[in-house]
Short mmCIF file of C-alpha atoms in Angstrom, two decimals:
data_model
loop_
_atom_site.label_atom_id
_atom_site.label_comp_id
_atom_site.label_asym_id
_atom_site.label_seq_id
_atom_site.Cartn_x
_atom_site.Cartn_y
_atom_site.Cartn_z
CA MET F 1 -64.89 -34.72 -4.17
CA THR F 2 -68.11 -33.10 -2.61
CA GLY F 3 -69.67 -32.92 0.76
CA GLU F 4 -72.70 -36.12 -1.01
CA GLU F 5 -70.31 -37.91 -2.67
CA MET F 6 -68.12 -38.72 0.61
CA ARG F 7 -71.48 -39.19 2.74
CA TYR F 8 -72.14 -41.70 -0.06
CA GLY F 9 -69.47 -42.77 -1.98
CA ALA F 10 -70.08 -46.61 0.15
CA LEU F 11 -73.04 -46.38 -0.92
CA SER F 12 -72.82 -45.47 -4.03
CA ALA F 13 -70.43 -47.43 -4.62
CA LYS F 14 -72.39 -50.26 -3.42
CA VAL F 15 -75.36 -49.88 -5.56
CA HIS F 16 -73.27 -50.49 -8.54
CA ALA F 17 -72.40 -53.73 -7.69
CA LEU F 18 -75.47 -55.35 -7.26
CA TYR F 19 -76.92 -52.94 -10.36
CA GLY F 20 -73.40 -54.86 -12.21
CA LYS F 21 -74.43 -58.01 -11.24
CA ARG F 22 -78.98 -57.50 -12.51
CA LEU F 23 -79.72 -60.32 -15.46
CA ARG F 24 -79.12 -58.92 -18.85
CA THR F 25 -82.04 -59.71 -22.40
CA GLU F 26 -80.68 -62.51 -23.18
CA ASP F 27 -80.26 -63.97 -20.28
CA PHE F 28 -83.87 -64.09 -19.22
CA HIS F 29 -84.19 -65.17 -22.89
CA ARG F 30 -82.51 -68.42 -22.52
CA LEU F 31 -84.85 -68.81 -18.57
CA ALA F 32 -87.27 -68.23 -20.76
CA GLY F 33 -85.97 -71.72 -23.03
CA LEU F 34 -86.09 -73.78 -19.82
CA LYS F 35 -88.42 -76.40 -19.42
CA SER F 36 -90.21 -76.09 -15.99
CA GLU F 37 -90.76 -73.74 -13.29
CA ALA F 38 -88.03 -75.37 -11.04
CA GLU F 39 -85.36 -75.32 -13.27
CA ILE F 40 -85.20 -72.00 -13.60
CA LEU F 41 -85.43 -71.65 -10.04
CA ASP F 42 -82.15 -74.13 -10.29
CA ALA F 43 -80.50 -71.90 -12.86
CA LEU F 44 -80.70 -69.04 -11.17
CA ARG F 45 -78.46 -70.62 -9.28
CA GLN F 46 -75.65 -69.97 -11.33
CA TYR F 47 -76.69 -65.67 -11.60
CA PRO F 48 -74.09 -62.98 -8.34
CA GLY F 49 -77.06 -61.19 -8.87
CA TRP F 50 -80.21 -63.93 -7.33
CA SER F 51 -78.10 -66.50 -6.04
CA GLN F 52 -78.31 -65.43 -2.40
CA ALA F 53 -81.50 -66.36 -0.82
CA LEU F 54 -81.51 -69.23 -3.54
CA SER F 55 -78.06 -71.37 -2.98
CA GLN F 56 -80.24 -71.38 0.55
CA CYS F 57 -82.38 -74.04 -1.72
CA VAL F 58 -81.61 -77.37 -1.86
CA PRO F 59 -81.36 -77.89 -5.31
CA GLY F 60 -84.28 -80.01 -7.97
CA SER F 61 -86.70 -79.68 -4.82
CA TRP F 62 -89.23 -77.90 -6.52
CA SER F 63 -91.55 -80.32 -5.94
CA TYR F 64 -93.52 -77.89 -6.57
CA VAL F 65 -93.55 -73.49 -7.60
CA GLY F 66 -97.13 -71.93 -7.74
CA ARG F 67 -96.28 -67.83 -7.48
CA VAL F 68 -96.72 -68.09 -3.94
CA GLU F 69 -93.32 -69.73 -3.89
CA VAL F 70 -92.01 -68.29 -7.07
CA GLU F 71 -92.02 -64.88 -5.38
CA GLN F 72 -91.06 -65.83 -1.87
CA VAL F 73 -88.14 -66.75 -2.91
CA LEU F 74 -87.14 -63.45 -4.71
CA ARG F 75 -88.29 -61.54 -2.45
CA GLU F 76 -86.30 -62.70 -0.21
CA GLU F 77 -82.67 -61.88 -2.22
CA LEU F 78 -84.87 -58.29 -2.24
CA ARG F 79 -84.49 -58.48 1.55
CA LEU F 80 -80.79 -59.94 1.73
CA GLU F 81 -79.39 -57.27 -0.11
CA TYR F 82 -82.24 -54.17 1.11
CA LEU F 83 -80.46 -54.91 4.23
CA SER F 84 -76.43 -55.27 2.80
CA LEU F 85 -78.13 -51.95 1.30
CA VAL F 86 -78.64 -50.59 4.83
CA HIS F 87 -75.65 -51.17 6.35
CA TYR F 88 -74.10 -48.09 4.88
CA VAL F 89 -76.30 -45.84 4.95
CA PRO F 90 -76.24 -42.34 7.05
CA ARG F 91 -78.05 -43.12 9.94
CA GLU F 92 -80.45 -39.61 9.12
CA ASP F 93 -81.57 -41.59 5.45
CA ARG F 94 -82.35 -44.47 7.50
CA PRO F 95 -85.77 -42.80 8.06
CA LEU F 96 -86.02 -42.92 4.39
CA MET F 97 -84.67 -46.43 3.76
CA GLY F 98 -87.83 -47.75 5.39
CA PHE F 99 -89.54 -47.39 2.24
CA ARG F 100 -89.64 -51.24 1.24
CA ILE F 101 -90.82 -51.83 4.20
CA ARG F 102 -93.52 -49.48 4.96
CA ILE F 103 -94.98 -50.79 1.13
CA ALA F 104 -94.83 -54.71 2.86
CA GLU F 105 -96.53 -53.30 5.27
CA ARG F 106 -99.06 -52.11 3.03
CA THR F 107 -99.19 -54.77 0.72
CA ALA F 108 -99.63 -57.36 3.99
CA LEU F 109 -102.79 -55.63 5.78
CA LEU F 110 -104.30 -55.66 2.37
CA ASN F 111 -103.70 -58.60 1.43
CA ALA F 112 -105.74 -59.55 5.63
CA LEU F 113 -108.34 -57.99 4.76
CA ARG F 114 -109.52 -59.18 1.19
CA ARG F 115 -108.79 -63.39 3.08
CA LEU F 116 -111.14 -61.19 5.85
CA LYS F 117 -113.92 -59.77 3.21
CA VAL F 118 -113.58 -63.99 0.96
CA GLY F 119 -114.17 -65.59 4.85
CA LYS F 120 -110.44 -67.83 4.39
CA TYR F 121 -109.97 -66.25 8.40
CA GLY F 122 -107.75 -69.77 9.42
CA MET F 123 -104.82 -69.76 6.11
CA GLY F 124 -105.47 -68.99 2.45
CA MET F 125 -102.93 -65.73 2.83
CA PRO F 126 -99.82 -64.79 0.99
CA PRO F 127 -96.88 -65.50 2.55
CA ALA F 128 -94.76 -62.43 4.04
CA SER F 129 -91.94 -60.45 2.43
CA ARG F 130 -89.14 -61.06 5.55
CA ILE F 131 -88.75 -57.15 5.96
CA VAL F 132 -91.91 -56.61 6.82
CA VAL F 133 -90.67 -58.34 10.48
CA LEU F 134 -88.34 -54.78 10.95
CA GLY F 135 -91.86 -52.70 10.50
CA LYS F 136 -94.74 -51.87 13.07
CA VAL F 137 -96.62 -54.43 12.33
CA ASP F 138 -97.44 -57.38 14.43
CA TYR F 139 -97.32 -59.54 11.17
CA LYS F 140 -98.09 -62.90 12.93
CA ALA F 141 -101.41 -61.17 14.20
CA LEU F 142 -102.31 -60.03 11.51
CA ARG F 143 -101.83 -62.99 10.19
CA GLU F 144 -103.90 -64.77 12.18
CA CYS F 145 -106.68 -62.67 12.67
CA ALA F 146 -109.90 -63.37 12.45
CA SER F 147 -111.93 -60.13 12.46
CA TYR F 148 -111.01 -56.40 10.88
CA ASP F 149 -110.43 -55.21 14.87
CA GLN F 150 -108.02 -57.68 14.89
CA LEU F 151 -106.48 -56.51 12.38
CA LEU F 152 -106.65 -53.09 13.49
CA SER F 153 -105.18 -54.01 16.66
CA ALA F 154 -102.12 -56.20 14.58
CA ALA F 155 -101.19 -52.31 13.31
CA ARG F 156 -101.90 -50.85 15.61
CA GLY F 157 -97.47 -48.22 15.77
CA SER F 158 -97.55 -48.09 11.55
CA ILE F 159 -98.05 -45.17 9.75
CA TYR F 160 -100.79 -46.63 8.14
CA TYR F 161 -102.45 -47.45 11.98
CA PRO F 162 -105.13 -44.20 11.49
CA ALA F 163 -105.99 -44.83 8.01
CA LEU F 164 -107.39 -48.79 9.06
CA LEU F 165 -109.51 -47.08 11.96
CA HIS F 166 -110.73 -44.19 10.09
CA LEU F 167 -112.41 -46.89 7.99
CA ARG F 168 -113.37 -49.29 11.35
CA PRO F 169 -117.36 -50.91 10.70
CA GLY F 170 -119.68 -50.27 12.91
CA PRO F 171 -121.05 -53.22 15.10
CA GLY F 172 -122.95 -55.30 12.25
CA GLU F 173 -121.92 -52.89 9.52
CA PRO F 174 -119.23 -54.28 6.46
CA LEU F 175 -115.71 -54.88 6.04
CA PRO F 176 -114.81 -52.05 4.01
CA ASP F 177 -114.31 -51.48 0.26
CA TYR F 178 -110.74 -53.22 -0.30
CA THR F 179 -110.94 -50.41 -2.48
CA THR F 180 -111.80 -46.66 -0.79
CA ALA F 181 -109.43 -49.44 2.00
CA GLU F 182 -105.93 -49.37 -1.22
CA CYS F 183 -106.43 -45.72 -1.41
CA LEU F 184 -105.74 -44.75 1.76
CA LEU F 185 -103.67 -46.92 2.54
CA ARG F 186 -101.05 -45.97 -0.42
CA THR F 187 -102.30 -41.96 0.45
CA ALA F 188 -100.74 -42.60 4.36
CA TYR F 189 -97.61 -43.98 2.40
CA PHE F 190 -96.59 -40.87 0.22
CA SER F 191 -98.55 -38.94 3.14
CA HIS F 192 -95.51 -40.16 5.88
CA MET F 193 -92.31 -40.14 3.05
CA MET F 194 -93.43 -37.14 1.05
CA GLY F 195 -92.88 -35.21 4.96
CA LEU F 196 -89.76 -37.15 5.79
CA ALA F 197 -88.44 -35.92 2.21
CA ARG F 198 -89.77 -32.06 3.16
CA ARG F 199 -88.84 -32.21 6.85
CA GLN F 200 -85.40 -34.16 6.64
CA TYR F 201 -83.20 -32.73 3.46
CA GLY F 202 -82.28 -30.41 1.19
CA GLY F 203 -81.88 -28.80 -1.41
CA ARG F 204 -81.06 -31.28 -4.65
CA THR F 205 -81.17 -34.25 -3.07
CA ARG F 206 -85.03 -32.75 -1.86
CA LYS F 207 -85.82 -31.91 -4.94
CA VAL F 208 -85.23 -35.32 -6.53
CA LEU F 209 -87.36 -37.06 -3.55
CA LEU F 210 -90.19 -34.97 -4.46
CA GLN F 211 -90.16 -35.30 -7.69
CA ALA F 212 -89.78 -39.37 -7.66
CA MET F 213 -92.55 -39.54 -5.74
CA GLY F 214 -94.46 -36.62 -6.94
CA GLY F 215 -93.55 -38.09 -10.18
CA GLN F 216 -95.39 -41.44 -9.51
CA ALA F 217 -98.41 -40.19 -7.35
CA ASP F 218 -99.62 -38.42 -11.40
CA LEU F 219 -98.45 -41.50 -13.19
CA LEU F 220 -100.31 -44.16 -10.98
CA ASN F 221 -103.70 -41.37 -10.81
CA LEU F 222 -104.37 -40.88 -13.88
CA ILE F 223 -103.72 -44.60 -15.19
CA HIS F 224 -107.05 -45.17 -12.26
CA ILE F 225 -108.95 -42.44 -14.12
CA LEU F 226 -107.80 -44.03 -16.80
CA ARG F 227 -109.26 -47.85 -15.06
CA LEU F 228 -112.46 -45.91 -13.63
CA LYS F 229 -113.35 -44.60 -16.85
CA THR F 230 -113.00 -48.17 -18.45
CA TYR F 231 -113.99 -50.84 -16.82
CA PHE F 232 -116.83 -48.18 -13.53
CA PRO F 233 -118.36 -46.30 -16.17
CA GLN F 234 -121.50 -46.17 -13.05
CA ILE F 235 -119.32 -44.84 -10.91
CA PRO F 236 -120.43 -40.86 -10.54
CA GLN F 237 -117.96 -38.11 -11.68
CA GLU F 238 -117.30 -36.71 -8.55
CA ASP F 239 -116.23 -40.23 -6.57
CA TYR F 240 -113.20 -39.65 -8.78
CA LEU F 241 -110.98 -36.92 -6.38
CA THR F 242 -112.08 -39.79 -3.13
CA MET F 243 -110.68 -42.81 -5.26
CA LEU F 244 -106.87 -40.36 -5.69
CA LEU F 245 -104.29 -39.25 -4.25
CA PRO F 246 -103.87 -35.82 -3.36
CA PHE F 247 -100.35 -35.55 -4.53
CA ARG F 248 -99.11 -33.59 -7.32
CA HIS F 249 -95.99 -32.97 -8.73
CA ARG F 250 -96.92 -31.94 -12.90
CA LEU F 251 -100.91 -32.67 -12.85
CA LYS F 252 -102.69 -29.15 -11.72
CA PRO F 253 -105.48 -29.33 -10.01
CA GLU F 254 -108.01 -28.31 -13.39
CA ASP F 255 -105.89 -30.89 -15.54
CA LEU F 256 -107.16 -33.35 -12.73
CA ARG F 257 -111.62 -32.50 -12.42
CA SER F 258 -110.98 -32.21 -16.53
CA LEU F 259 -110.25 -35.24 -16.40
CA CYS F 260 -112.70 -37.49 -13.39
CA ALA F 261 -114.69 -35.28 -15.67
CA ALA F 262 -114.23 -37.23 -19.57
CA ALA F 263 -117.51 -38.79 -20.59
CA GLY F 264 -114.78 -42.18 -21.14
CA PRO F 265 -111.35 -43.55 -21.63
CA GLU F 266 -111.25 -41.81 -25.30
CA GLU F 267 -111.61 -38.76 -23.96
CA VAL F 268 -108.95 -38.97 -20.46
CA PHE F 269 -106.59 -39.71 -23.74
CA ALA F 270 -107.17 -36.93 -25.86
CA LEU F 271 -107.44 -34.38 -23.00
CA LEU F 272 -103.26 -36.61 -22.20
CA LYS F 273 -102.68 -34.07 -25.23
CA GLN F 274 -102.57 -30.94 -22.84
CA THR F 275 -100.34 -32.12 -20.10
CA PRO F 276 -97.65 -31.83 -19.64
CA TYR F 277 -98.22 -35.71 -20.13
CA ARG F 278 -98.99 -35.15 -23.27
CA ASP F 279 -96.88 -37.47 -25.13
CA CYS F 280 -96.37 -40.25 -22.31
CA PHE F 281 -99.88 -42.16 -23.98
CA GLU F 282 -99.18 -41.39 -27.02
CA GLY F 283 -100.42 -45.05 -28.74
CA VAL F 284 -101.05 -46.85 -25.51
CA GLU F 285 -103.92 -48.63 -24.78
CA VAL F 286 -105.99 -48.71 -21.56
CA MET F 287 -104.54 -52.65 -20.96
CA ASP F 288 -101.41 -51.42 -21.01
CA ALA F 289 -101.39 -47.73 -19.07
CA GLU F 290 -99.10 -49.88 -16.46
CA GLU F 291 -95.79 -50.87 -18.79
CA TYR F 292 -96.25 -46.58 -19.31
CA TYR F 293 -95.97 -46.38 -15.22
CA ARG F 294 -92.92 -49.63 -15.38
CA ARG F 295 -91.26 -48.02 -18.19
CA ALA F 296 -91.32 -44.23 -17.29
CA MET F 297 -90.57 -44.79 -12.94
CA TYR F 298 -87.64 -47.22 -14.71
CA THR F 299 -86.63 -44.94 -17.78
CA PHE F 300 -86.15 -42.59 -14.87
CA ASN F 301 -84.61 -44.16 -11.53
CA ARG F 302 -81.80 -46.02 -13.85
CA ARG F 303 -80.95 -42.37 -15.07
CA GLN F 304 -80.56 -40.96 -11.00
CA LEU F 305 -78.47 -44.37 -10.13
CA LEU F 306 -76.12 -44.25 -13.70
CA CYS F 307 -75.59 -39.56 -14.38
CA ALA F 308 -76.51 -38.17 -11.22
CA PRO F 309 -75.16 -36.96 -8.28
CA PRO F 310 -75.02 -39.69 -5.15
CA SER F 311 -77.57 -39.68 -3.06
CA ILE F 312 -80.38 -41.85 -0.20
CA TYR F 313 -82.11 -41.74 -3.71
CA THR F 314 -79.63 -43.61 -4.94
CA ALA F 315 -80.14 -47.15 -2.42
CA MET F 316 -84.32 -46.05 -2.85
CA ALA F 317 -83.27 -46.28 -7.68
CA TYR F 318 -82.17 -49.43 -7.08
CA LEU F 319 -83.87 -50.99 -5.26
CA ASP F 320 -86.72 -50.26 -6.89
CA LEU F 321 -85.78 -51.74 -10.57
CA LYS F 322 -84.72 -54.87 -8.80
CA GLU F 323 -88.43 -54.69 -7.85
CA LEU F 324 -88.90 -54.85 -11.16
CA GLU F 325 -86.51 -57.01 -12.55
CA MET F 326 -87.87 -59.24 -9.40
CA MET F 327 -91.23 -58.46 -11.75
CA LEU F 328 -89.88 -59.79 -14.77
CA LEU F 329 -88.57 -62.84 -13.93
CA VAL F 330 -91.82 -63.89 -12.18
CA ASN F 331 -93.24 -62.87 -15.69
CA VAL F 332 -90.44 -65.17 -17.05
CA ILE F 333 -91.26 -68.47 -14.58
CA GLU F 334 -94.91 -68.48 -15.65
CA SER F 335 -94.68 -67.74 -19.01
CA VAL F 336 -92.30 -71.63 -19.18
CA LYS F 337 -95.08 -72.40 -16.71
CA TYR F 338 -98.75 -71.76 -19.25
CA GLY F 339 -96.05 -72.26 -22.00
CA VAL F 340 -96.86 -68.59 -23.76
CA PRO F 341 -94.46 -65.33 -23.99
CA TYR F 342 -92.63 -63.44 -22.00
CA HIS F 343 -92.56 -59.36 -22.09
CA ALA F 344 -89.98 -59.65 -24.30
CA SER F 345 -90.18 -55.94 -25.04
CA LEU F 346 -89.72 -54.27 -20.75
CA ALA F 347 -86.84 -57.80 -21.03
CA GLU F 348 -84.68 -55.57 -23.26
CA LEU F 349 -84.98 -52.11 -21.02
CA VAL F 350 -84.67 -54.01 -18.37
CA GLY F 351 -81.35 -56.05 -19.72
CA ALA F 352 -79.76 -53.16 -21.09
#
């Protein structure tokens, strides 16, 4: 047994035990055949991978189930599993394992900014994942903030504070653009995570961490370029690079410049054939590009979970897989609510 296997053996065993409880393709199909979203949530009590959070709810108590309520209860399962995994994480790995907290903080901050921009100061902010209370953002103050300065104060001490401070509007100026804020906060997240990977890790672990985060950044940038070309063709091309993540993995700087200068989405797809992602978007429409991103990250994470030697990324990969399973569950519940087909092809992938 190698040193890495000894160090992460218990964590890997816990992760594989949790992954063995995942919903299978036939489970998604069965849930999609139920009559109401409340029935689905009650039925999920019978599935070990989702029963922990749902056991805290009274059977048949769902008088109303909307997307907010669904995500709130399902995210509680993710929080409980996260906490159970942290128990097995070596102390020196815990800053990196905080990635789920950093993502929850970013989501809460952007939700607060969106609420301020539409003027709903006292209400309308979606409940944050309870995991955010483990972070540096003062969520109670964030939920009650009625100005950008109050939002900024709630974020003090978090990795996002410098970016938000940079966006602080002057007296009489409008609130910062949401898209710009999202880009800067996402950049702050990747800077923080990649910095941890480079400073604290070496060898194979560092390689897989940078490969995972760099590949994610590449794909997010490609999707963003496609969306800009399709839905915001009026944006000057010289502004594109300022809206992208300043990180790369397999894309070269000249690749990004060419893609940003493309006349439209069709030319972007043509140029992609000259990049390492030449086979990734074959036959994919712009509206389906995000699905490809999910599939690509799912495939990478599942391979790391099942085939790679254990490391801290074993737990990170599992939590990303669980997040995708949760998103698919929300899709199934909404398909029943609105009487439309659920994402069966994605269910086949996730439930394999």
